[in-house]
């Protein structure tokens, strides 16, 4: 094996790109789950965002506009989940799975005429001073805007949940919807807003796949990324910082193991191939179990339906 | 759409079940696909073959298909459902359907089963078919050896099965004949279809100085990733022509310089025809360029003219049967002799291939 073939600058750069779609979807889903709603439709919302973002970018020539509409599309399709589970009180697990199936089917229908087409991709930012730094500049400060937006989003979600009044209300709704209701908070409205935020984030994550990471539309192109995002939320025990660790760990090890292979590491390729899953789970379980109370931190009302008359 | 078809046919089968089949009954040809038809590669080409059957026989045949069927327990259920619902011949189009196909075939002796790329024919109603893709790999290997500037060429491999190892060996052998300094980098993706991961695999190799890449996975993502290099790296269409990557929007040559096309139509049309006229027999079919099942897509101007001519000469020689890509002298990876000067490998060795040839570094995962 010749490790000197691996260029750390390029490696870190491609890790950041590889982790971004999962990070976007996971941070959105975390907010949804914090409000007490379990939406298993992340995969469906992601692929909807992927196809809509691509179609819009092709037709308008503007990938930025594509991202914006992809977020709207993700929010709109998640609204169907919201209406069914929050107003008609359907089972969240079944409805979420249904949302995934709908998203996959709908996206292949919409995307059919766009297969094999090429789109403009997001330009790399030209950040003054920082971008010119040796090594670090190319490694960290020469990406497209979405990479930084996703990181800012993590920071914003963390601050929102920890320091703002609305963040407290959202958490209260997730921990005990009856108490929150008794205090006069609009449980369903809060949850609807959270669901739509989750949908928008998943839509952005999907659009990042089809507009930047792969830049093309292929049916079923999310290939399970939404499920990885869901798992990361759980293993990160619903904390924004750990979601970031989880997503970067998963994306990072996926890219790293391919680089190790390309550099000639041949021992246990099959173990390398499963390592992103194993290591991400191990690390997140370890840091989550290290807390004093040892609690799992799941919102107490996660996945339960709420009706004001009960 | 599919479900509605299946239900409708199931209902028809129930009402007609007792009556003897009439001569006018259309033959039902059914296809099980491992990916979506829109993958632009492997499954897309099988579906083109299915459409060719419909085109050839019109009203005398009905085609039905199921997309994105996972290999494993789900496959057995889907194949069983097709057999129950009146399919006369079922094509299962991925290696991983092998055991499921044979298991279902045991229960439905009157239905014909055709399994692609496998080797198990446990029942008289199971045939296997494959194409000699290594012939295509030989041609693109020659082009890769001639075109690389860094002397590092890459192969995105899916799973360590003989089919893939055969492709790796053929690709490298012909690259090496064209360019003795060439070095091969193999990356195992452990998937047939995951565009993001395929792109990552291509990116990892490009970052390490590989400048010609062939893929043994199903999507066009590696070509899109290669395209980001802006003309300093090249790739090949895999399974399908992938012509969209032939030219960039600005008119410069795109990342796809040639392609290996799986052309299943001749086989599908032949077999369904045989079933209809009663000459159908169990076969183990392995056809290639001579039969038109392996086709090299248009070679672009990005390839120097003399290399294009050499590649064309190789295609002609393989098509006429003059040249076999596995012709000695060839040694195994450990240096032991495999094929003597002028000796041609037998099919059995190729179909069970579990070793690299001399010059490839690394081990085959198992």
Coordinates of N, CA, C and O in Angstrom, one line a residue, chain A residues 11-143:
Chain A
X11 N -8.7 14.7 0.1 CA -9.5 13.7 0.8 C -10.5 14.5 1.7 O -11.7 14.2 1.7
X12 N -10.0 15.5 2.5 CA -10.9 16.2 3.3 C -11.9 16.9 2.5 O -13.1 17.0 2.8
X13 N -11.5 17.5 1.4 CA -12.5 18.2 0.5 C -13.6 17.3 0.1 O -14.7 17.6 0.1
X14 N -13.2 16.0 -0.3 CA -14.3 15.2 -0.9 C -15.1 14.6 0.3 O -16.3 14.2 0.1
X15 N -14.5 14.5 1.5 CA -15.3 14.1 2.6 C -16.4 15.1 2.9 O -17.6 14.7 3.1
X16 N -16.1 16.4 2.9 CA -17.1 17.4 3.2 C -18.2 17.3 2.2 O -19.4 17.5 2.5
X17 N -17.9 17.1 0.9 CA -18.9 17.0 -0.1 C -19.8 15.7 0.1 O -21.0 15.8 0.0
X18 N -19.1 14.7 0.4 CA -19.8 13.4 0.6 C -20.8 13.4 1.8 O -21.8 12.8 1.7
X19 N -20.4 14.1 2.8 CA -21.2 14.1 4.1 C -22.4 15.1 4.0 O -23.4 14.9 4.8
X20 N -22.4 16.1 3.1 CA -23.4 17.1 3.2 C -24.8 16.7 3.0 O -25.7 17.1 3.7
X21 N -25.1 15.8 2.0 CA -26.5 15.4 1.8 C -27.1 14.7 3.1 O -28.2 15.0 3.5
X22 N -26.3 13.8 3.7 CA -26.8 13.1 4.8 C -27.0 14.1 6.0 O -27.9 14.0 6.8
X23 N -26.0 15.0 6.1 CA -26.1 16.0 7.2 C -27.3 16.8 7.1 O -28.1 17.0 8.1
X24 N -27.6 17.3 5.9 CA -28.8 18.2 5.7 C -30.1 17.4 6.1 O -30.9 17.9 6.9
X25 N -30.2 16.2 5.6 CA -31.4 15.4 5.9 C -31.5 15.1 7.4 O -32.6 15.1 8.0
X26 N -30.4 14.7 8.0 CA -30.4 14.3 9.4 C -30.7 15.5 10.3 O -31.5 15.3 11.3
X27 N -30.2 16.6 10.1 CA -30.5 17.7 11.0 C -31.9 18.1 10.9 O -32.5 18.5 12.0
X28 N -32.5 18.0 9.7 CA -34.0 18.3 9.6 C -34.8 17.3 10.4 O -35.7 17.6 11.1
X29 N -34.4 16.0 10.2 CA -35.2 15.0 10.9 C -35.0 15.1 12.4 O -36.0 14.7 13.1
X30 N -33.9 15.6 12.8 CA -33.7 15.7 14.3 C -34.7 16.7 14.9 O -35.3 16.4 15.9
X31 N -34.9 17.8 14.2 CA -35.9 18.8 14.6 C -37.3 18.2 14.7 O -38.1 18.3 15.6
X32 N -37.6 17.4 13.6 CA -38.9 16.7 13.6 C -39.1 15.8 14.8 O -40.1 15.8 15.5
X33 N -38.1 15.0 15.0 CA -38.2 14.1 16.1 C -38.2 14.8 17.5 O -38.8 14.3 18.4
X34 N -37.5 15.9 17.6 CA -37.5 16.6 18.8 C -38.9 17.1 19.1 O -39.3 17.3 20.3
X35 N -39.7 17.3 18.1 CA -41.1 17.8 18.3 C -42.0 16.6 18.6 O -43.2 16.8 18.7
X36 N -41.5 15.4 18.7 CA -42.3 14.2 19.0 C -42.9 13.5 17.8 O -43.7 12.6 18.0
X37 N -42.4 13.8 16.6 CA -42.9 13.1 15.4 C -41.9 12.3 14.8 O -40.7 12.7 14.6
X38 N -42.2 11.0 14.5 CA -41.3 10.1 13.8 C -41.7 10.1 12.4 O -42.7 9.5 12.0
X39 N -40.9 10.7 11.5 CA -41.2 10.7 10.1 C -40.2 9.8 9.4 O -39.0 10.2 9.2
X40 N -40.6 8.6 9.0 CA -39.7 7.6 8.3 C -39.6 7.9 6.8 O -39.1 7.1 6.1
X41 N -40.2 9.0 6.4 CA -40.2 9.3 4.9 C -39.0 10.1 4.4 O -39.1 10.7 3.3
X42 N -37.9 10.1 5.2 CA -36.8 11.0 4.8 C -36.3 10.6 3.4 O -36.1 11.5 2.6
X43 N -36.2 9.3 3.1 CA -35.7 8.9 1.8 C -36.7 9.4 0.7 O -36.2 9.9 -0.3
X44 N -38.0 9.4 0.9 CA -38.9 9.8 -0.1 C -38.8 11.3 -0.3 O -38.9 11.8 -1.4
X45 N -38.6 12.1 0.8 CA -38.5 13.5 0.7 C -37.2 13.9 0.0 O -37.1 14.9 -0.8
X46 N -36.1 13.2 0.4 CA -34.8 13.5 -0.3 C -34.9 13.3 -1.8 O -34.4 14.1 -2.5
X47 N -35.5 12.2 -2.2 CA -35.5 11.9 -3.6 C -36.4 12.9 -4.4 O -36.1 13.3 -5.5
X48 N -37.5 13.3 -3.7 CA -38.3 14.3 -4.3 C -37.5 15.6 -4.5 O -37.6 16.2 -5.5
X49 N -36.8 16.0 -3.4 CA -35.9 17.2 -3.6 C -34.9 17.0 -4.7 O -34.6 17.9 -5.4
X50 N -34.3 15.8 -4.8 CA -33.3 15.5 -5.8 C -33.9 15.7 -7.2 O -33.3 16.4 -8.1
X51 N -35.1 15.2 -7.5 CA -35.6 15.3 -8.8 C -36.1 16.7 -9.1 O -35.9 17.3 -10.2
X52 N -36.8 17.3 -8.1 CA -37.4 18.7 -8.4 C -36.2 19.7 -8.6 O -36.2 20.5 -9.5
X53 N -35.2 19.6 -7.7 CA -34.1 20.5 -7.8 C -33.4 20.4 -9.2 O -33.1 21.4 -9.8
X54 N -33.3 19.1 -9.7 CA -32.6 18.9 -10.9 C -33.5 19.4 -12.1 O -33.0 20.1 -13.0
X55 N -34.8 19.2 -12.0 CA -35.7 19.6 -13.1 C -35.7 21.1 -13.2 O -35.6 21.7 -14.2
X56 N -35.8 21.8 -12.0 CA -35.8 23.2 -12.0 C -34.5 23.8 -12.5 O -34.5 24.8 -13.3
X57 N -33.4 23.2 -12.0 CA -32.1 23.7 -12.5 C -31.9 23.6 -14.0 O -31.4 24.5 -14.6
X58 N -32.4 22.5 -14.6 CA -32.3 22.3 -16.0 C -33.2 23.4 -16.7 O -32.7 24.0 -17.7
X59 N -34.4 23.6 -16.2 CA -35.3 24.5 -16.9 C -35.0 25.9 -16.8 O -35.3 26.8 -17.6
X60 N -34.4 26.3 -15.6 CA -34.1 27.7 -15.4 C -32.6 28.0 -15.6 O -32.3 29.2 -15.7
X61 N -31.8 27.0 -15.6 CA -30.4 27.2 -15.7 C -29.7 27.7 -14.4 O -28.6 28.1 -14.4
X62 N -30.5 27.7 -13.3 CA -30.0 28.2 -12.1 C -30.0 27.2 -11.0 O -31.1 26.8 -10.5
X63 N -28.9 26.6 -10.6 CA -28.9 25.6 -9.6 C -29.3 26.1 -8.2 O -30.0 25.4 -7.4
X64 N -29.1 27.4 -8.0 CA -29.5 28.0 -6.7 C -31.0 28.0 -6.6 O -31.6 27.6 -5.6
X65 N -31.7 28.4 -7.7 CA -33.1 28.3 -7.7 C -33.6 26.9 -7.6 O -34.6 26.6 -6.9
X66 N -32.8 25.9 -8.2 CA -33.2 24.5 -8.0 C -33.2 24.1 -6.6 O -34.1 23.4 -6.1
X67 N -32.2 24.5 -5.8 CA -32.1 24.2 -4.4 C -33.3 24.8 -3.7 O -34.0 24.1 -2.8
X68 N -33.7 26.1 -4.0 CA -34.8 26.7 -3.3 C -36.1 25.9 -3.5 O -36.8 25.6 -2.6
X69 N -36.3 25.6 -4.8 CA -37.6 24.9 -5.1 C -37.6 23.5 -4.5 O -38.6 22.9 -4.1
X70 N -36.4 22.9 -4.5 CA -36.3 21.5 -3.9 C -36.7 21.6 -2.4 O -37.3 20.7 -1.9
X71 N -36.3 22.6 -1.7 CA -36.6 22.7 -0.3 C -38.1 22.9 -0.2 O -38.8 22.3 0.6
X72 N -38.7 23.7 -1.1 CA -40.2 23.9 -1.1 C -40.9 22.6 -1.3 O -41.8 22.2 -0.7
X73 N -40.4 21.8 -2.3 CA -41.0 20.6 -2.7 C -40.9 19.6 -1.6 O -41.9 18.9 -1.3
X74 N -39.8 19.5 -0.9 CA -39.6 18.6 0.3 C -40.6 19.0 1.4 O -41.3 18.1 2.0
X75 N -40.8 20.3 1.6 CA -41.7 20.8 2.6 C -43.2 20.4 2.2 O -44.0 20.0 3.0
X76 N -43.5 20.6 0.9 CA -44.8 20.3 0.5 C -45.2 18.9 0.6 O -46.2 18.5 1.1
X77 N -44.2 18.0 0.2 CA -44.6 16.6 0.3 C -44.6 16.1 1.7 O -45.4 15.2 2.1
X78 N -43.8 16.8 2.6 CA -43.9 16.4 4.0 C -45.2 16.9 4.6 O -45.7 16.3 5.6
X79 N -45.8 17.9 4.0 CA -47.0 18.4 4.5 C -48.1 17.3 4.4 O -49.0 17.2 5.3
X80 N -48.0 16.5 3.4 CA -49.0 15.4 3.2 C -48.9 14.5 4.4 O -49.9 14.0 5.0
X81 N -47.7 14.2 4.8 CA -47.4 13.4 6.0 C -48.0 14.1 7.2 O -48.7 13.5 8.1
X82 N -47.8 15.4 7.3 CA -48.2 16.2 8.5 C -49.8 16.1 8.6 O -50.3 15.9 9.6
X83 N -50.4 16.3 7.5 CA -51.9 16.4 7.5 C -52.4 15.0 7.9 O -53.3 14.9 8.8
X84 N -51.9 13.9 7.3 CA -52.4 12.6 7.7 C -52.1 12.2 9.1 O -53.0 11.7 9.8
X85 N -50.9 12.5 9.6 CA -50.6 12.1 11.0 C -51.1 13.0 12.0 O -51.5 12.6 13.1
X86 N -51.1 14.3 11.8 CA -51.5 15.3 12.8 C -53.0 15.6 12.8 O -53.5 15.8 13.9
X87 N -53.6 15.6 11.7 CA -55.0 16.0 11.6 C -55.9 14.8 11.6 O -56.8 14.6 12.3
X88 N -55.5 13.8 10.7 CA -56.3 12.6 10.6 C -55.8 11.5 11.5 O -56.3 10.4 11.5
X89 N -54.7 11.8 12.3 CA -54.2 10.9 13.3 C -53.8 9.5 12.8 O -54.1 8.5 13.5
X90 N -53.3 9.4 11.7 CA -52.9 8.1 11.1 C -51.6 7.7 11.8 O -50.9 8.5 12.5
X91 N -51.3 6.4 11.7 CA -50.0 5.9 12.3 C -48.8 6.5 11.7 O -48.7 6.4 10.4
X92 N -47.9 7.0 12.5 CA -46.7 7.7 11.9 C -45.8 6.8 11.2 O -45.2 7.2 10.2
X93 N -45.6 5.6 11.7 CA -44.6 4.7 11.1 C -45.1 4.3 9.7 O -44.4 4.4 8.7
X94 N -46.4 3.9 9.6 CA -46.9 3.4 8.4 C -47.0 4.6 7.4 O -46.6 4.4 6.2
X95 N -47.4 5.8 7.8 CA -47.5 6.9 7.0 C -46.1 7.3 6.4 O -46.0 7.7 5.3
X96 N -45.1 7.3 7.3 CA -43.8 7.6 6.9 C -43.2 6.7 5.9 O -42.6 7.1 4.9
X97 N -43.5 5.4 6.1 CA -43.0 4.4 5.0 C -43.7 4.7 3.7 O -43.2 4.6 2.6
X98 N -45.0 5.0 3.9 CA -45.8 5.3 2.7 C -45.2 6.5 1.9 O -45.1 6.6 0.7
X99 N -44.8 7.5 2.7 CA -44.2 8.7 2.1 C -42.9 8.4 1.3 O -42.7 8.9 0.2
X100 N -42.2 7.4 1.8 CA -41.0 7.0 1.1 C -41.3 6.4 -0.2 O -40.8 6.7 -1.3
X101 N -42.3 5.5 -0.2 CA -42.8 4.8 -1.4 C -43.3 5.9 -2.4 O -43.0 5.8 -3.6
X102 N -44.1 6.8 -1.9 CA -44.7 7.8 -2.8 C -43.6 8.6 -3.5 O -43.5 8.9 -4.7
X103 N -42.6 9.0 -2.6 CA -41.5 9.9 -3.1 C -40.7 9.1 -4.2 O -40.4 9.7 -5.2
X104 N -40.4 7.9 -3.9 CA -39.6 7.1 -4.9 C -40.4 7.0 -6.3 O -39.8 7.2 -7.3
X105 N -41.7 6.7 -6.2 CA -42.5 6.5 -7.4 C -42.7 7.8 -8.1 O -42.4 7.9 -9.3
X106 N -43.0 8.8 -7.4 CA -43.3 10.2 -8.0 C -42.0 10.7 -8.6 O -42.1 11.2 -9.8
X107 N -40.9 10.5 -8.0 CA -39.7 11.1 -8.5 C -39.3 10.4 -9.8 O -38.8 11.0 -10.8
X108 N -39.5 9.1 -9.9 CA -39.1 8.4 -11.2 C -40.1 8.8 -12.3 O -39.6 8.9 -13.4
X109 N -41.3 9.1 -11.9 CA -42.3 9.6 -12.9 C -41.8 11.0 -13.4 O -41.7 11.2 -14.7
X110 N -41.6 11.9 -12.5 CA -41.2 13.3 -12.9 C -39.9 13.3 -13.6 O -39.7 14.0 -14.6
X111 N -38.9 12.4 -13.1 CA -37.6 12.5 -13.7 C -37.4 11.8 -15.0 O -36.3 12.0 -15.7
X112 N -38.4 11.0 -15.4 CA -38.2 10.2 -16.7 C -37.6 11.0 -17.8 O -36.6 10.6 -18.5
X113 N -38.2 12.2 -18.2 CA -37.7 12.9 -19.4 C -36.3 13.5 -19.1 O -35.7 14.0 -20.1
X114 N -35.8 13.5 -17.9 CA -34.6 14.2 -17.6 C -33.4 13.3 -17.4 O -32.3 13.8 -17.1
X115 N -33.6 12.0 -17.7 CA -32.5 11.1 -17.5 C -31.4 11.4 -18.6 O -31.7 11.7 -19.7
X116 N -30.2 11.4 -18.1 CA -29.1 11.6 -19.1 C -28.8 13.0 -19.4 O -27.9 13.3 -20.2
X117 N -29.6 14.0 -18.8 CA -29.3 15.4 -19.1 C -28.2 15.9 -18.1 O -28.0 15.3 -17.1
X118 N -27.6 17.0 -18.5 CA -26.6 17.6 -17.6 C -27.0 18.9 -17.2 O -27.7 19.7 -17.9
X119 N -26.6 19.3 -16.0 CA -27.0 20.6 -15.4 C -25.8 21.4 -15.0 O -24.7 20.9 -14.8
X120 N -26.0 22.7 -14.9 CA -25.0 23.5 -14.2 C -24.9 23.1 -12.8 O -25.9 22.7 -12.2
X121 N -23.7 23.1 -12.2 CA -23.6 22.8 -10.8 C -23.2 24.1 -10.0 O -23.0 25.1 -10.7
X122 N -23.3 24.0 -8.7 CA -23.0 25.2 -7.9 C -21.5 25.6 -8.1 O -20.7 24.7 -8.1
X123 N -21.2 26.9 -8.2 CA -19.8 27.2 -8.3 C -19.1 27.1 -7.0 O -19.8 27.2 -5.9
X124 N -17.8 26.8 -7.0 CA -17.1 26.9 -5.8 C -16.9 28.3 -5.3 O -16.7 29.2 -6.2
X125 N -17.1 28.5 -4.1 CA -16.9 29.9 -3.6 C -15.5 30.4 -3.6 O -14.6 29.6 -3.5
X126 N -15.3 31.6 -3.9 CA -14.0 32.2 -3.9 C -13.9 33.1 -2.7 O -14.2 34.3 -2.7
X127 N -13.5 32.5 -1.6 CA -13.5 33.3 -0.3 C -12.2 34.0 -0.2 O -11.1 33.4 -0.3
X128 N -12.3 35.3 -0.1 CA -11.0 36.1 0.0 C -10.2 35.7 1.3 O -10.9 35.4 2.3
X129 N -8.9 35.9 1.3 CA -8.0 35.6 2.4 C -8.1 34.1 2.8 O -7.1 33.4 2.6
X130 N -9.2 33.7 3.4 CA -9.3 32.3 3.8 C -9.0 31.3 2.7 O -8.3 30.3 2.9
X131 N -9.6 31.6 1.5 CA -9.4 30.6 0.4 C -8.0 30.6 -0.1 O -7.6 29.6 -0.8
X132 N -7.2 31.6 0.2 CA -5.9 31.7 -0.3 C -4.9 31.1 0.6 O -3.7 31.0 0.3
X133 N -5.3 30.7 1.8 CA -4.4 30.1 2.8 C -3.8 28.8 2.2 O -4.5 28.1 1.5
X134 N -2.6 28.5 2.5 CA -2.0 27.3 2.0 C -2.7 26.1 2.7 O -3.1 26.2 3.8
X135 N -2.8 25.0 2.0 CA -3.4 23.7 2.5 C -4.9 23.9 3.0 O -5.8 23.5 2.4
X136 N -5.1 24.7 4.1 CA -6.4 24.8 4.7 C -7.4 25.5 3.7 O -8.5 25.1 3.6
X137 N -6.8 26.4 2.9 CA -7.7 27.1 2.0 C -8.4 26.2 1.0 O -9.6 26.2 0.9
X138 N -7.6 25.3 0.4 CA -8.2 24.4 -0.6 C -9.0 23.3 0.1 O -10.0 22.8 -0.4
X139 N -8.6 22.9 1.3 CA -9.2 21.8 2.1 C -10.6 22.2 2.6 O -11.5 21.5 2.4
X140 N -10.7 23.4 3.2 CA -11.9 23.8 3.9 C -12.6 25.0 3.3 O -13.8 25.1 3.5
X141 N -11.9 25.8 2.6 CA -12.6 27.1 2.2 C -12.8 27.3 0.7 O -12.8 28.4 0.2
X142 N -12.8 26.2 0.0 CA -13.0 26.3 -1.5 C -14.2 25.5 -1.9 O -14.2 24.9 -3.0
X143 N -15.2 25.4 -1.1 CA -16.4 24.6 -1.5 C -17.5 25.5 -1.9 O -17.5 26.7 -1.9

